[in-house]
JSON list of C-alpha atoms in Angstrom, two decimals:
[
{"chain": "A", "resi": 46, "resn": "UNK", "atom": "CA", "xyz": [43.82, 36.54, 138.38]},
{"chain": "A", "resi": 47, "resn": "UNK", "atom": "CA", "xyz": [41.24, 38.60, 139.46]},
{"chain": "A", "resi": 48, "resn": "UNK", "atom": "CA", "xyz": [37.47, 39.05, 137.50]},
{"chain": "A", "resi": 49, "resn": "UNK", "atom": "CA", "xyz": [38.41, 40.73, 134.88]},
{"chain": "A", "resi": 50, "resn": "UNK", "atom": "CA", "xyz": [35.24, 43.26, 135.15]},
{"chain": "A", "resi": 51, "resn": "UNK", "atom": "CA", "xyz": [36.15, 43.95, 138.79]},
{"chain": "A", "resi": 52, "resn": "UNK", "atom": "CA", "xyz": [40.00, 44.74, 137.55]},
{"chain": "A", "resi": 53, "resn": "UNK", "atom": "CA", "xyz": [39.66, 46.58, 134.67]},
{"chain": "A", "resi": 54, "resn": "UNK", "atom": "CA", "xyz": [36.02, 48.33, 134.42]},
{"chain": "A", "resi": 55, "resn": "UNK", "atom": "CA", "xyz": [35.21, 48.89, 130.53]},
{"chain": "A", "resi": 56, "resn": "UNK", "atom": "CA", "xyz": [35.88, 52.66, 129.85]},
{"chain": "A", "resi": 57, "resn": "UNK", "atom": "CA", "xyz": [33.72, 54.38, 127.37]},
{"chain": "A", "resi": 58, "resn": "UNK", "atom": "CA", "xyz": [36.49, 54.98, 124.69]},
{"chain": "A", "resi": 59, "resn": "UNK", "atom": "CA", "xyz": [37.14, 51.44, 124.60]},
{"chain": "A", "resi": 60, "resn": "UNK", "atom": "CA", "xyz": [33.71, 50.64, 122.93]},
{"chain": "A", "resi": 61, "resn": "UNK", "atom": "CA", "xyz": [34.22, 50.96, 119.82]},
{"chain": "A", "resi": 62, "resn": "UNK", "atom": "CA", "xyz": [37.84, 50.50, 119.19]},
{"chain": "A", "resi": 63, "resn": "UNK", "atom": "CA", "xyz": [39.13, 47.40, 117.30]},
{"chain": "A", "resi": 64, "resn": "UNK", "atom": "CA", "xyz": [39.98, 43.83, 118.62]},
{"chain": "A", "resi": 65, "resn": "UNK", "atom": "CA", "xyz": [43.52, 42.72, 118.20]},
{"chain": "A", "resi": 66, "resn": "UNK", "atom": "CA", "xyz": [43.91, 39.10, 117.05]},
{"chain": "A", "resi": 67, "resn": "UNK", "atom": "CA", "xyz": [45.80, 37.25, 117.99]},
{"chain": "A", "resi": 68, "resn": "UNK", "atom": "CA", "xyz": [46.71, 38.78, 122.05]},
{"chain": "A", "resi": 69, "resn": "UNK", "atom": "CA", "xyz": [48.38, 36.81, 124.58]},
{"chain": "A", "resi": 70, "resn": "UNK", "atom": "CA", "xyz": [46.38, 36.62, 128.37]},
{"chain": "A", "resi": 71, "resn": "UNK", "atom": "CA", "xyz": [48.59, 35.18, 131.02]},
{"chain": "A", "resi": 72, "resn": "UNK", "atom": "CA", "xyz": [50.52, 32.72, 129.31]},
{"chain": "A", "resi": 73, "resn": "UNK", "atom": "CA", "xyz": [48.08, 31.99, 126.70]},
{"chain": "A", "resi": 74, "resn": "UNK", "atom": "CA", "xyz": [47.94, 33.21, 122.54]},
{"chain": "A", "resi": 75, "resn": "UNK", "atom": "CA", "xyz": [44.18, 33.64, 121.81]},
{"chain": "A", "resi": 76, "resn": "UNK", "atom": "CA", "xyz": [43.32, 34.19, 118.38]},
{"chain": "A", "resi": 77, "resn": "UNK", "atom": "CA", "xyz": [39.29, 35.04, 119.24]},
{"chain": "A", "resi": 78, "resn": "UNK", "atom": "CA", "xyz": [37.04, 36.66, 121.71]},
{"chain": "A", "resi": 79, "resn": "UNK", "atom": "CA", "xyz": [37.49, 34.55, 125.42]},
{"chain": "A", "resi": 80, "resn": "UNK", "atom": "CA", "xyz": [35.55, 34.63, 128.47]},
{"chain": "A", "resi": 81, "resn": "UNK", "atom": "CA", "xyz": [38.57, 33.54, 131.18]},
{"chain": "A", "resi": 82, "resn": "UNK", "atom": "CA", "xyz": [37.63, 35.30, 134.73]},
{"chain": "A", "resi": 83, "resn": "UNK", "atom": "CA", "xyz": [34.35, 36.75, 133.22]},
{"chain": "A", "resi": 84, "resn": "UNK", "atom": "CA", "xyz": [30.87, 35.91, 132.75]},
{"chain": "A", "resi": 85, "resn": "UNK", "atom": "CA", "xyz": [31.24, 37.10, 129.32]},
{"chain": "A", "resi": 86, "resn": "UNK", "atom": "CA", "xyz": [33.17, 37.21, 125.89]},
{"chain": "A", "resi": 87, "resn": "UNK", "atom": "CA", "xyz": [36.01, 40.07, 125.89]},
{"chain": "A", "resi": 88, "resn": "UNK", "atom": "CA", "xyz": [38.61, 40.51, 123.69]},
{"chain": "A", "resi": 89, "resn": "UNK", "atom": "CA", "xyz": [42.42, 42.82, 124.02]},
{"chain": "A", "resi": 90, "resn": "UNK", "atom": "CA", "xyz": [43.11, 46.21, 122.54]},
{"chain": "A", "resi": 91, "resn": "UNK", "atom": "CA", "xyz": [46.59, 45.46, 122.88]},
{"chain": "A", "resi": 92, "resn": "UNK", "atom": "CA", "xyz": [48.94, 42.37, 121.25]},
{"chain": "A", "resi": 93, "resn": "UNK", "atom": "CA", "xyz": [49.64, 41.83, 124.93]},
{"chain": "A", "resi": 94, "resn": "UNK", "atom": "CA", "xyz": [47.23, 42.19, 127.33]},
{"chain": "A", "resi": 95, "resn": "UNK", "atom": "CA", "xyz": [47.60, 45.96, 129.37]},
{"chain": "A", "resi": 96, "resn": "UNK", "atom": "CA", "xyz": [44.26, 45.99, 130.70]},
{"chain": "A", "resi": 97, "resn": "UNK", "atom": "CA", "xyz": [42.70, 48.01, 127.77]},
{"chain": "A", "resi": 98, "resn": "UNK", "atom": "CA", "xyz": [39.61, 45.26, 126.57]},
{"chain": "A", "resi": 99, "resn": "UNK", "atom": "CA", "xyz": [35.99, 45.29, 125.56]},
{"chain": "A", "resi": 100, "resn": "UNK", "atom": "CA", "xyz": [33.06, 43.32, 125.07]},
{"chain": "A", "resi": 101, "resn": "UNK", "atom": "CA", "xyz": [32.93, 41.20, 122.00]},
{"chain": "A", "resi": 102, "resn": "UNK", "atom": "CA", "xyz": [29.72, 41.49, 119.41]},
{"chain": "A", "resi": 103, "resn": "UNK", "atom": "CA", "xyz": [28.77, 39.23, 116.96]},
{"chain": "A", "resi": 104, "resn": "UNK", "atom": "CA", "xyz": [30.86, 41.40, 114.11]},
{"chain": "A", "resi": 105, "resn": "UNK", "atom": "CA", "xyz": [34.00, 40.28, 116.03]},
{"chain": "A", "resi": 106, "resn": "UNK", "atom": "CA", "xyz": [35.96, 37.00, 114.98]},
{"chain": "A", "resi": 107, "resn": "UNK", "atom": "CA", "xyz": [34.78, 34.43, 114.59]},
{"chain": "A", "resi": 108, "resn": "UNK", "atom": "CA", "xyz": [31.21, 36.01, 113.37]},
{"chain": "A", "resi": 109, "resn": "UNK", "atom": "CA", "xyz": [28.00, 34.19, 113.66]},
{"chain": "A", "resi": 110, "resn": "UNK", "atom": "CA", "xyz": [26.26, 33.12, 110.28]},
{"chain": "A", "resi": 111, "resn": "UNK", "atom": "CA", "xyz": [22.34, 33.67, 110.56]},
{"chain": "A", "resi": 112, "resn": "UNK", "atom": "CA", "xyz": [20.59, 31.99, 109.74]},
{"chain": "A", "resi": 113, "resn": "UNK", "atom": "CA", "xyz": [21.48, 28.39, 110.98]},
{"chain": "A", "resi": 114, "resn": "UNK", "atom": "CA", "xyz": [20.39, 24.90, 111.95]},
{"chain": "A", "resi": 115, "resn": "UNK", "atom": "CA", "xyz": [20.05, 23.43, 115.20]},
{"chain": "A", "resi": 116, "resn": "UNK", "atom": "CA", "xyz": [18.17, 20.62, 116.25]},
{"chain": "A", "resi": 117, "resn": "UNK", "atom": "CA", "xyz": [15.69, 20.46, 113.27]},
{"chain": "A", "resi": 118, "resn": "UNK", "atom": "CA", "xyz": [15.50, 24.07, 113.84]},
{"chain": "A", "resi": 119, "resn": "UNK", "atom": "CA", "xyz": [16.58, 27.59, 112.14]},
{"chain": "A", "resi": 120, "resn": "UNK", "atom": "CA", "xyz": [17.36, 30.38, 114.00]},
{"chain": "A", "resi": 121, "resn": "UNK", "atom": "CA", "xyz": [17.98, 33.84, 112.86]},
{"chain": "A", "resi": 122, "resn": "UNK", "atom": "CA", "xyz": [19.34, 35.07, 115.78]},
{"chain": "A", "resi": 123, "resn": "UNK", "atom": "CA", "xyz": [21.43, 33.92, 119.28]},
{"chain": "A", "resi": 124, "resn": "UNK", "atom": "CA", "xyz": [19.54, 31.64, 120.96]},
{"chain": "A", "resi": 125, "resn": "UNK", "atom": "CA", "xyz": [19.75, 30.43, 124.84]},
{"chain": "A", "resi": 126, "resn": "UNK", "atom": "CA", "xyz": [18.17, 26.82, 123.43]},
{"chain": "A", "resi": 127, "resn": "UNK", "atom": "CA", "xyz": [20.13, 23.65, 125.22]},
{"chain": "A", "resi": 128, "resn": "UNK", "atom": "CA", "xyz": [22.92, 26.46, 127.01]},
{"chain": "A", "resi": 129, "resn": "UNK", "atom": "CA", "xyz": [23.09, 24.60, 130.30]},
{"chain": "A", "resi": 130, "resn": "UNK", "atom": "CA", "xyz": [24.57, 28.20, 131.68]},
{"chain": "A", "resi": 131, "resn": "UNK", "atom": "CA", "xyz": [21.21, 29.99, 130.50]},
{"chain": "A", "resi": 132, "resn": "UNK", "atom": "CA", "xyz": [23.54, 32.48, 128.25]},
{"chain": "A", "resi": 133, "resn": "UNK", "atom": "CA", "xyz": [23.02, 33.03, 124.51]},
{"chain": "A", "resi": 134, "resn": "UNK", "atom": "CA", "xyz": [24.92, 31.63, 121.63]},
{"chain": "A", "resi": 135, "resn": "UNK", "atom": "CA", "xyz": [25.34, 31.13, 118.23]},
{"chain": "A", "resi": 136, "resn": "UNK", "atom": "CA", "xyz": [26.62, 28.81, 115.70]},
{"chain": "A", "resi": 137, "resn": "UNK", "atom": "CA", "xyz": [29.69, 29.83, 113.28]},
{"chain": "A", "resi": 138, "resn": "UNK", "atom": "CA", "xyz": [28.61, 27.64, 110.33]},
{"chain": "A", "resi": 139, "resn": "UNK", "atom": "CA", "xyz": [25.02, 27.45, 108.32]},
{"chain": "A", "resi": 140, "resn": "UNK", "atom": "CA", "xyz": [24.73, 23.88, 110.07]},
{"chain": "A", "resi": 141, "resn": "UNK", "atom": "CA", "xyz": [25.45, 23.62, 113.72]},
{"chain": "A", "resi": 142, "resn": "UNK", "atom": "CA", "xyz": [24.58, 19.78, 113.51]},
{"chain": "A", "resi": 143, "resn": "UNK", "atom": "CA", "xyz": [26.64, 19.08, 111.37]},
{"chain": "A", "resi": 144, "resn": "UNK", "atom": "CA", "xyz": [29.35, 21.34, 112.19]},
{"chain": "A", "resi": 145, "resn": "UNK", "atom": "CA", "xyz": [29.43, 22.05, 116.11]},
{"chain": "A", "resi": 146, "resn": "UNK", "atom": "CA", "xyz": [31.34, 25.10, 115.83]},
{"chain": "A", "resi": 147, "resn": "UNK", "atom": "CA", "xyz": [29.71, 27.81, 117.83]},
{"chain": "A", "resi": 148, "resn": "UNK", "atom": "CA", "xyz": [30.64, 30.66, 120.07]},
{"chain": "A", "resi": 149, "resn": "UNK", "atom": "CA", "xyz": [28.62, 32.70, 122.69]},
{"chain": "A", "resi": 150, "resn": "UNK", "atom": "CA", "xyz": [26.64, 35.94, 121.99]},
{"chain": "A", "resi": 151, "resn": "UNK", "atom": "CA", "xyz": [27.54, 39.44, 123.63]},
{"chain": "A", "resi": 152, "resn": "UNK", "atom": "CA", "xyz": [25.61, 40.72, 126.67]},
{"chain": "A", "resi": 153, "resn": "UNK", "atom": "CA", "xyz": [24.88, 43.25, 124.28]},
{"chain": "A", "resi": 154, "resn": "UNK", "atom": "CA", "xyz": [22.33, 42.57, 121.48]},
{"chain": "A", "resi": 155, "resn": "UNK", "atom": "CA", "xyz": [24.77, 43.12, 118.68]}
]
């Protein structure tokens, strides 16, 4: 499959509208945001994938909880610490030690 950017440019209507979880992609069920054939997290405006999508935020599932602990360390916001890919995340629990759930941030600062 082609970049998904490159395929489908993000239209201005599709901004705002909602995320629909789960969607199928290919072959594939995803039940959050993805990043397959794209530097960053997207998610379907369809149950099946028609080529309507946007940009994930951090409101879209699974959410980020701020703040939270990394490293002997709180952070109230994404962070780009220990990302070998230089990109900003976030955890998805209070204690990303502890927990190692996480998920990365949108190019956006939402």
């Amino acid at each position: 499959m082609e970049f998904i950017v490159r395929a489908h440019p993000l239209l201005p209507e599709f901004v705002n509208s909602t995320c629909v979880f789960p969607f199928t992609y290919g072959d594939m069920i995803y039940h959050n945001c993805i990043s397959v054939h794209s530097s960053y997290d997207w998610c379907s405006l369809d149950k099946n994938f028609q080529g309507r999508w946007r940009y994930c935020t951090g409101k879209d599932p699974p959410v980020c909880i701020f703040p939270f602990v990394f490293k002997k360390k709180y952070f109230h916001r994404c962070t780009k610490e220990s990302y070998i890919l230089n990109r900003s995340w976030c955890s998805l629990t209070k204690n990303y030690n502890e927990d190692r759930k996480w998920k990365q941030c949108s190019p956006y600062n939402f």
